[in-house]
Coordinates of C-alpha atoms in Angstrom, one line a residue:
X1 CA 15.2 -27.0 -89.2
X2 CA 13.3 -30.2 -87.1
X3 CA 10.5 -30.1 -85.0
X4 CA 10.9 -30.9 -81.6
X5 CA 7.9 -32.8 -80.5
X6 CA 6.0 -34.4 -83.5
X7 CA 2.8 -34.7 -81.7
X8 CA 0.7 -32.2 -78.8
X9 CA 1.2 -35.9 -76.8
X10 CA 4.9 -35.2 -76.6
X11 CA 4.0 -31.4 -75.7
X12 CA 2.0 -32.5 -72.8
X13 CA 4.8 -35.3 -71.5
X14 CA 7.2 -32.2 -71.3
X15 CA 4.6 -29.9 -70.0
X16 CA 4.0 -32.4 -67.5
X17 CA 7.2 -33.0 -66.6
X18 CA 8.2 -29.4 -65.8
X19 CA 5.3 -29.4 -63.8
X20 CA 5.9 -31.8 -62.0
X21 CA 9.6 -31.3 -61.6
X22 CA 8.5 -27.3 -60.0
X23 CA 5.8 -29.2 -57.5
X24 CA 8.8 -31.3 -56.2
X25 CA 10.8 -28.3 -56.0
X26 CA 8.3 -26.0 -53.8
X27 CA 7.7 -29.7 -51.7
X28 CA 11.2 -29.6 -51.3
X29 CA 11.5 -25.7 -50.2
X30 CA 8.7 -25.9 -47.8
X31 CA 9.6 -29.1 -45.8
X32 CA 12.8 -27.0 -45.7
X33 CA 10.5 -24.3 -44.1
X34 CA 8.8 -26.5 -42.2
X35 CA 11.9 -27.9 -40.2
X36 CA 13.1 -24.3 -39.5
X37 CA 9.9 -23.5 -37.7
X38 CA 9.5 -26.8 -36.2
X39 CA 13.0 -26.5 -34.6
X40 CA 11.9 -22.6 -33.5
X41 CA 9.2 -23.8 -31.9
X42 CA 10.5 -27.1 -29.8
X43 CA 13.4 -23.6 -28.6
X44 CA 10.2 -21.7 -27.8
X45 CA 8.6 -24.8 -25.8
X46 CA 11.9 -25.4 -23.8
X47 CA 11.8 -21.8 -22.5
X48 CA 8.3 -22.2 -22.1
X49 CA 8.8 -25.7 -19.9
X50 CA 12.2 -23.7 -18.0
X51 CA 9.9 -20.7 -17.0
X52 CA 7.2 -23.0 -15.7
X53 CA 9.6 -24.8 -14.0
X54 CA 10.9 -21.7 -12.3
X55 CA 7.5 -20.3 -11.3
X56 CA 6.9 -24.1 -9.4
X57 CA 9.8 -23.3 -7.8
X58 CA 9.5 -20.2 -6.5
X59 CA 5.6 -19.4 -6.6
X60 CA 4.2 -22.7 -6.0
X61 CA 5.9 -24.6 -3.6
X62 CA 5.9 -21.6 -1.2
X63 CA 2.4 -21.1 -1.0
X64 CA 2.0 -25.4 -0.7
X65 CA 4.7 -25.4 2.0
X66 CA 2.5 -22.1 4.2
X67 CA -0.7 -24.4 2.9
X68 CA 0.8 -27.4 4.9
X69 CA 2.5 -25.1 7.7
X70 CA -1.4 -23.3 8.6
X71 CA -2.8 -26.8 8.4
X72 CA -0.3 -28.2 10.8
X73 CA -0.6 -25.1 13.2
X74 CA -4.6 -25.0 12.9
X75 CA -5.1 -27.7 15.7
X76 CA -2.6 -25.7 17.9
X77 CA -4.2 -22.2 17.8
X78 CA -7.9 -23.6 18.0
X79 CA -7.2 -25.8 21.1
X80 CA -5.2 -22.3 22.4
X81 CA -9.0 -20.4 22.0
X82 CA -11.0 -22.8 23.0
X83 CA -8.5 -23.2 26.4
X84 CA -9.0 -19.1 26.6
X85 CA -12.8 -19.1 26.4
X86 CA -13.2 -21.8 28.8
X87 CA -11.0 -20.3 31.1
X88 CA -12.7 -17.3 30.6
X89 CA -16.1 -18.2 31.4
X90 CA -14.9 -20.2 34.9
X91 CA -13.4 -16.6 35.7
X92 CA -16.8 -15.3 35.4
X93 CA -18.7 -18.0 37.2
X94 CA -16.6 -17.0 40.3

């Protein structure tokens, strides 16, 4: 029977070849899982982005519009109250 490995250096090379092959397979599998996880993360981010857009459309925009209306109406209301207070003070003087 013939000896497969003639020296210990041949054994070292054989073990290193197997180890490097196993590391390569492990890295390929890890890369595959990373790709799948990142694809799922992209789907989740798209859903979060859509939800944020809906919140912006249904909550933030109406609040901004209401604030703008209040800013436009406030001077009118203040002038009406001013006129009432000045007319009531004129009535008291008479």
